[in-house]
Amino acid sequence: MENTRQIGVQNKQSGRIYGGESAEERLARQRRQFLDAGLELFGTVGYRATTVRMLCKQAGLTDRYFYKTFTDTEDLLAAVYTESLDQIQTEVITAINASANEQLANGAIDAGLEAFFTAFENARVARVCWLEVLGVSPRIDELYTKRIEQFADLLLDLGKSMLPDWRLPEEETRITGLALIGAISQSALHWLLEDYRSSRSTLISANGRLIRGLINTLPQGV
Amino acid sequence: MENTRQIGVQNKQSGRIYGGESAEERLARQRRQFLDAGLELFGTVGYRATTVRMLCKQAGLTDRYFYKTFTDTEDLLAAVYTESLDQIQTEVITAINASANEQLANGAIDAGLEAFFTAFENARVARVCWLEVLGVSPRIDELYTKRIEQFADLLLDLGKSMLPDWRLPEEETRITGLALIGAISQSALHWLLEDYRSSRSTLISANGRLIRGLINTLPQGV
DNA sequence: TACTTCTGATGGCGCTTGTCGTCAAATACT
DNA sequence: AGTATTTGACGACAAGCGCCATCAGAAGTA
C-alpha cells in the first residue's frame, strides 16, 4: 500500500523547466503580470469593478494561475498597494537623505515633498493608494492604517533628528504626524481628482509652509 | 375604446391618506427610514457589502418604496453623505460663530475643531464620510471633492476675515485649505480606525497647533 | 356595502460573479 | 519515440444581485 506512492514520488514538486523558465521564474513572472494588471485595472476602472476574469485577461493568464499566487482580488490589492508604497517610501527616503547632509531642514522637507508628489503623478498609483484602498475590508483598513503610521513615523523621525529637544507629549506627537500625512495625502488626492490641475511646485510650497509653520510652534527649549 | 380610460382618470395622482399620513408624509417617512438604514448599514458593514435587500429589511420596507425614492444604492449613499455633512457643517459654523464674537482667532479655531471632532465621534457618520464614500464612482468622487472644497472655503473665509491682508497667491491658498482639511480629516479617520483611542482634546490640540503654525508663516503686511 | 388605492410578502427572471473541472495541444524529460 | 507535466481555452455550476410581477389583505372613499 505504501510502495504505490513510490511511483508518484518525483511528481510532487518536480518543478521542471517550461518555456525556458524554471518553476520559480514562472511563478515570479505570473505574479508580476498580475501585479501589473492589478495596478492597471484598480487604478483605472477601480477595485470594486475589477473581476478575476478582467485581471486574467489583462495579465494574459488564466484564472488557475491567479489562484496559485493570490487567494482573492483583495489579496492582490494588498500586494499592489504594498509594492507601490514600498517604492514611494524608498524614493522619499532617498531624496531626503540626498539633501539632508547639508544640515538644512528646509532642503530636506522640499526634497521629500518633491519625491512624494512626483511619485503620485502616476494617476494609477495615486488612485490605488488614496482612493481604492479605503473601505474595502478590515484587513485592508489595517494595512492602510499601518502604512500611514509608518509614513508619519518617518516624518517625525526626520523632525526629531533636526530638532534635538522635542517637547511635545507622545500622543500629541503621534496625532500631529498623522495630521501632516493627512495634509500631504489630501493634497495628492485632490490633485488626482482635479486631473493634476495645479503645478507640483504649488503643492510642495503649500505643504512645506504647513510643515515649517508647525516646527515654529514647537516649544523650544533652547 | 377610449371611454374605458375615463374610468381610471382620477387614479393618476390621487395621493390619498393612508395610515393617518398624507402621500407626502408617507414619502418623507420612507425616505427617512431609508436614510437611517443607509447610515446604519453603510456605516457598519460598509457600502459595497450593502444590498438593496438588506437596506429594505433594515428600513422595514419593501423594495418598491426604495425605488420610488432612490434610483440606486449609490443614490442613497449620496443622500446619506450629503445629509451628514450638511449637519456637521452647520454645527461647525454655529460653534465658530458662537465664539467668534470675542474676536479671538484661537477661540474660534478650537471651537470649530471641537464641533468637528465631536460630530465624528459617531462612528457610522465617520465611516461613511471618510471611508465608504471614496472610490465608489466618478459621480460620488465629484460630490466628495466639492464637499471637501466647501469645507476648505469655510476655513479660508474664516482665516481671511481674521487676517485682513492675505498675501498668498490664489492657487496656493486653495491647496493650503485643502491640505488643512486633509490634516483634520486624516486625524478623524485614524481616530475611527483606532477605535477612538486618543482623546478628543489631543486631536484638537494637535490640529490647532497646525493651524496656528500656518497662520504664523503667512507673509504679514503690517 | 361596493370600489379603489395602498401595502407587505413572495417568487421569479436575467445577469454576473467566483470557482472548479475537463481536454486537447504544447513542452520537457528519458 | 514515448511519457509526464504544463498550459490555455472553454464550459458549467451555485450563489447572489437588481429588478419586476403578482396577489391577498388592509385602509380609505363613495
Tab-separated table of C-alpha atoms in Angstrom, chain B:
chain	number	residue	atom	x	y	z
B	1	MET	CA	-62.086	52.028	-26.647
B	2	GLU	CA	-61.202	55.459	-25.293
B	3	ASN	CA	-64.063	55.793	-22.887
B	4	THR	CA	-62.614	52.929	-20.862
B	5	ARG	CA	-59.804	55.256	-19.872
B	6	GLN	CA	-62.222	57.705	-18.346
B	7	ILE	CA	-62.896	55.284	-15.552
B	8	GLY	CA	-59.292	55.338	-14.407
B	9	VAL	CA	-58.763	59.062	-14.754
B	10	GLN	CA	-58.754	60.042	-11.115
B	11	ASN	CA	-56.268	57.377	-10.045
B	12	LYS	CA	-53.346	59.303	-11.508
B	13	GLN	CA	-52.180	61.386	-8.583
B	14	SER	CA	-54.850	60.627	-6.069
B	15	GLY	CA	-52.431	60.655	-3.126
B	16	ARG	CA	-54.984	59.902	-0.554
B	17	ILE	CA	-54.443	59.486	3.184
B	18	TYR	CA	-53.278	56.091	4.423
B	19	GLY	CA	-52.419	55.111	7.983
B	20	GLY	CA	-53.105	58.665	9.085
B	21	GLU	CA	-50.468	60.057	6.729
B	22	SER	CA	-50.776	62.008	3.524
B	23	ALA	CA	-48.940	60.862	0.434
B	24	GLU	CA	-46.164	63.389	1.013
B	25	GLU	CA	-45.805	62.414	4.635
B	26	ARG	CA	-45.527	58.759	3.703
B	27	LEU	CA	-42.887	59.503	1.114
B	28	ALA	CA	-40.947	61.648	3.541
B	29	ARG	CA	-41.117	58.988	6.231
B	30	GLN	CA	-39.997	56.277	3.849
B	31	ARG	CA	-37.122	58.431	2.711
B	32	ARG	CA	-36.105	58.995	6.308
B	33	GLN	CA	-36.298	55.286	7.063
B	34	PHE	CA	-34.022	54.534	4.119
B	35	LEU	CA	-31.628	57.302	5.096
B	36	ASP	CA	-31.378	55.843	8.594
B	37	ALA	CA	-30.968	52.346	7.217
B	38	GLY	CA	-28.298	53.605	4.858
B	39	LEU	CA	-26.297	55.295	7.595
B	40	GLU	CA	-26.604	52.192	9.729
B	41	LEU	CA	-25.519	49.701	7.073
B	42	PHE	CA	-23.040	51.845	5.150
B	43	GLY	CA	-21.522	52.794	8.490
B	44	THR	CA	-21.143	49.242	9.776
B	45	VAL	CA	-20.943	46.551	7.107
B	46	GLY	CA	-19.907	49.111	4.504
B	47	TYR	CA	-21.306	50.412	1.255
B	48	ARG	CA	-20.041	47.696	-1.109
B	49	ALA	CA	-21.390	44.938	1.105
B	50	THR	CA	-24.789	46.551	1.438
B	51	THR	CA	-27.531	45.308	-0.889
B	52	VAL	CA	-30.980	46.591	-1.656
B	53	ARG	CA	-32.488	43.656	0.182
B	54	MET	CA	-30.505	44.447	3.310
B	55	LEU	CA	-31.495	48.095	3.175
B	56	CYS	CA	-35.163	47.224	2.854
B	57	LYS	CA	-35.005	44.778	5.722
B	58	GLN	CA	-33.244	47.351	7.895
B	59	ALA	CA	-35.713	50.058	6.936
B	60	GLY	CA	-38.682	47.756	7.421
B	61	LEU	CA	-39.949	48.495	3.944
B	62	THR	CA	-40.051	46.695	0.636
B	63	ASP	CA	-38.014	47.408	-2.447
B	64	ARG	CA	-40.908	49.105	-4.210
B	65	TYR	CA	-40.564	52.058	-1.891
B	66	PHE	CA	-36.828	52.100	-2.223
B	67	TYR	CA	-37.041	52.548	-5.977
B	68	LYS	CA	-39.772	55.110	-5.559
B	69	THR	CA	-37.369	57.489	-3.818
B	70	PHE	CA	-33.886	56.392	-4.898
B	71	THR	CA	-32.586	55.107	-8.177
B	72	ASP	CA	-29.660	53.208	-6.736
B	73	THR	CA	-27.806	52.322	-3.601
B	74	GLU	CA	-25.299	54.851	-4.883
B	75	ASP	CA	-28.077	57.416	-4.917
B	76	LEU	CA	-28.840	56.631	-1.301
B	77	LEU	CA	-25.176	56.836	-0.396
B	78	ALA	CA	-25.000	60.313	-1.884
B	79	ALA	CA	-28.066	61.348	0.108
B	80	VAL	CA	-26.719	59.937	3.372
B	81	TYR	CA	-23.353	61.568	2.825
B	82	THR	CA	-24.880	64.908	1.930
B	83	GLU	CA	-27.175	64.919	4.924
B	84	SER	CA	-24.393	64.008	7.324
B	85	LEU	CA	-22.033	66.660	6.035
B	86	ASP	CA	-24.771	69.279	5.955
B	87	GLN	CA	-25.427	68.734	9.608
B	88	ILE	CA	-21.786	68.680	10.619
B	89	GLN	CA	-21.047	71.791	8.626
B	90	THR	CA	-23.897	73.586	10.327
B	91	GLU	CA	-22.657	72.538	13.737
B	92	VAL	CA	-19.132	73.697	12.983
B	93	ILE	CA	-20.301	77.059	11.676
B	94	THR	CA	-22.563	77.544	14.650
B	95	ALA	CA	-19.754	76.745	17.053
B	96	ILE	CA	-17.384	79.128	15.308
B	97	ASN	CA	-19.884	81.953	15.209
B	98	ALA	CA	-20.759	81.453	18.857
B	99	SER	CA	-17.172	82.005	19.890
B	100	ALA	CA	-16.027	84.378	17.159
B	101	ASN	CA	-17.599	87.467	18.561
B	102	GLU	CA	-14.779	87.546	21.055
B	103	GLN	CA	-12.534	88.406	18.126
B	104	LEU	CA	-10.142	85.758	19.306
B	105	ALA	CA	-8.954	83.552	16.486
B	106	ASN	CA	-7.761	80.861	18.839
B	107	GLY	CA	-11.150	80.524	20.405
B	108	ALA	CA	-12.860	80.146	17.071
B	109	ILE	CA	-10.345	77.582	15.864
B	110	ASP	CA	-10.712	75.417	18.918
B	111	ALA	CA	-14.478	75.755	18.914
B	112	GLY	CA	-14.660	74.697	15.287
B	113	LEU	CA	-12.363	71.745	15.819
B	114	GLU	CA	-14.296	70.727	18.882
B	115	ALA	CA	-17.572	70.690	16.987
B	116	PHE	CA	-15.952	68.831	14.140
B	117	PHE	CA	-14.441	66.017	16.159
B	118	THR	CA	-17.490	65.741	18.364
B	119	ALA	CA	-19.602	65.079	15.307
B	120	PHE	CA	-17.247	62.374	14.109
B	121	GLU	CA	-17.386	60.545	17.392
B	122	ASN	CA	-20.359	58.916	15.732
B	123	ALA	CA	-18.515	56.015	14.115
B	124	ARG	CA	-21.146	55.436	11.459
B	125	VAL	CA	-21.009	59.006	10.278
B	126	ALA	CA	-17.228	58.948	10.325
B	127	ARG	CA	-17.058	55.725	8.365
B	128	VAL	CA	-19.456	56.911	5.701
B	129	CYS	CA	-17.834	60.307	5.307
B	130	TRP	CA	-14.200	59.247	5.263
B	131	LEU	CA	-14.111	55.619	4.236
B	132	GLU	CA	-17.110	54.468	2.283
B	133	VAL	CA	-17.551	57.477	0.095
B	134	LEU	CA	-14.208	57.152	-1.645
B	135	GLY	CA	-13.654	55.344	-4.894
B	136	VAL	CA	-17.268	54.442	-5.483
B	137	SER	CA	-17.919	56.182	-8.785
B	138	PRO	CA	-16.994	59.365	-10.638
B	139	ARG	CA	-20.245	60.942	-9.501
B	140	ILE	CA	-19.570	60.278	-5.833
B	141	ASP	CA	-15.960	61.311	-6.243
B	142	GLU	CA	-17.119	64.629	-7.554
B	143	LEU	CA	-19.554	65.044	-4.690
B	144	TYR	CA	-16.736	64.318	-2.269
B	145	THR	CA	-14.408	66.758	-3.974
B	146	LYS	CA	-16.975	69.539	-3.862
B	147	ARG	CA	-17.729	68.929	-0.223
B	148	ILE	CA	-14.084	68.998	0.770
B	149	GLU	CA	-13.590	72.198	-1.182
B	150	GLN	CA	-16.617	73.662	0.530
B	151	PHE	CA	-15.096	72.874	3.895
B	152	ALA	CA	-11.786	74.321	2.805
B	153	ASP	CA	-13.505	77.514	1.675
B	154	LEU	CA	-15.226	77.766	5.016
B	155	LEU	CA	-11.882	77.545	6.729
B	156	LEU	CA	-10.210	80.025	4.424
B	157	ASP	CA	-13.029	82.537	4.739
B	158	LEU	CA	-12.641	82.386	8.475
B	159	GLY	CA	-8.910	82.885	8.132
B	160	LYS	CA	-9.175	85.758	5.711
B	161	SER	CA	-11.699	87.537	7.878
B	162	MET	CA	-9.301	87.394	10.779
B	163	LEU	CA	-6.194	88.247	8.830
B	164	PRO	CA	-7.190	91.265	6.809
B	165	ASP	CA	-4.254	91.356	4.448
B	166	TRP	CA	-3.965	87.936	2.903
B	167	ARG	CA	-0.979	87.837	0.611
B	168	LEU	CA	-0.821	84.246	-0.523
B	169	PRO	CA	-1.421	83.567	-4.219
B	170	GLU	CA	-4.872	82.233	-5.071
B	171	GLU	CA	-3.747	78.788	-6.129
B	172	GLU	CA	-1.542	78.214	-3.125
B	173	THR	CA	-4.324	79.425	-0.867
B	174	ARG	CA	-6.621	76.809	-2.310
B	175	ILE	CA	-4.140	73.992	-1.838
B	176	THR	CA	-3.347	75.130	1.672
B	177	GLY	CA	-7.001	74.998	2.610
B	178	LEU	CA	-7.337	71.523	1.169
B	179	ALA	CA	-4.217	70.408	2.990
B	180	LEU	CA	-5.598	71.670	6.273
B	181	ILE	CA	-8.865	69.856	5.741
B	182	GLY	CA	-6.799	66.811	4.908
B	183	ALA	CA	-4.918	67.058	8.164
B	184	ILE	CA	-8.093	67.342	10.169
B	185	SER	CA	-9.916	64.606	8.304
B	186	GLN	CA	-6.993	62.206	8.429
B	187	SER	CA	-6.933	62.734	12.163
B	188	ALA	CA	-10.612	61.890	12.288
B	189	LEU	CA	-10.151	58.845	10.081
B	190	HIS	CA	-7.366	57.443	12.200
B	191	TRP	CA	-9.326	58.201	15.284
B	192	LEU	CA	-12.058	55.970	13.902
B	193	LEU	CA	-9.767	53.223	12.649
B	194	GLU	CA	-8.052	53.094	16.022
B	195	ASP	CA	-11.361	52.864	17.842
B	196	TYR	CA	-11.145	56.385	19.256
B	197	ARG	CA	-8.092	55.526	21.299
B	198	SER	CA	-6.857	59.105	21.728
B	199	SER	CA	-8.773	61.827	23.488
B	200	ARG	CA	-10.671	64.435	21.593
B	201	SER	CA	-8.698	67.208	23.233
B	202	THR	CA	-5.476	65.763	21.867
B	203	LEU	CA	-6.834	65.875	18.340
B	204	ILE	CA	-7.989	69.438	18.847
B	205	SER	CA	-4.646	70.454	20.277
B	206	ALA	CA	-2.588	68.854	17.505
B	207	ASN	CA	-4.679	70.273	14.699
B	208	GLY	CA	-4.984	73.653	16.384
B	209	ARG	CA	-1.217	73.797	16.562
B	210	LEU	CA	-1.017	73.077	12.857
B	211	ILE	CA	-3.436	75.870	12.006
B	212	ARG	CA	-1.785	78.419	14.265
B	213	GLY	CA	1.589	77.458	12.898
B	214	LEU	CA	0.351	78.063	9.397
B	215	ILE	CA	-1.002	81.474	10.278
B	216	ASN	CA	2.371	82.495	11.663
B	217	THR	CA	4.114	81.692	8.418
B	218	LEU	CA	1.843	83.903	6.374
B	219	PRO	CA	3.502	86.948	4.862
B	220	GLN	CA	2.452	89.782	7.096
B	221	GLY	CA	1.803	93.104	5.508
B	222	VAL	CA	1.559	95.133	8.691
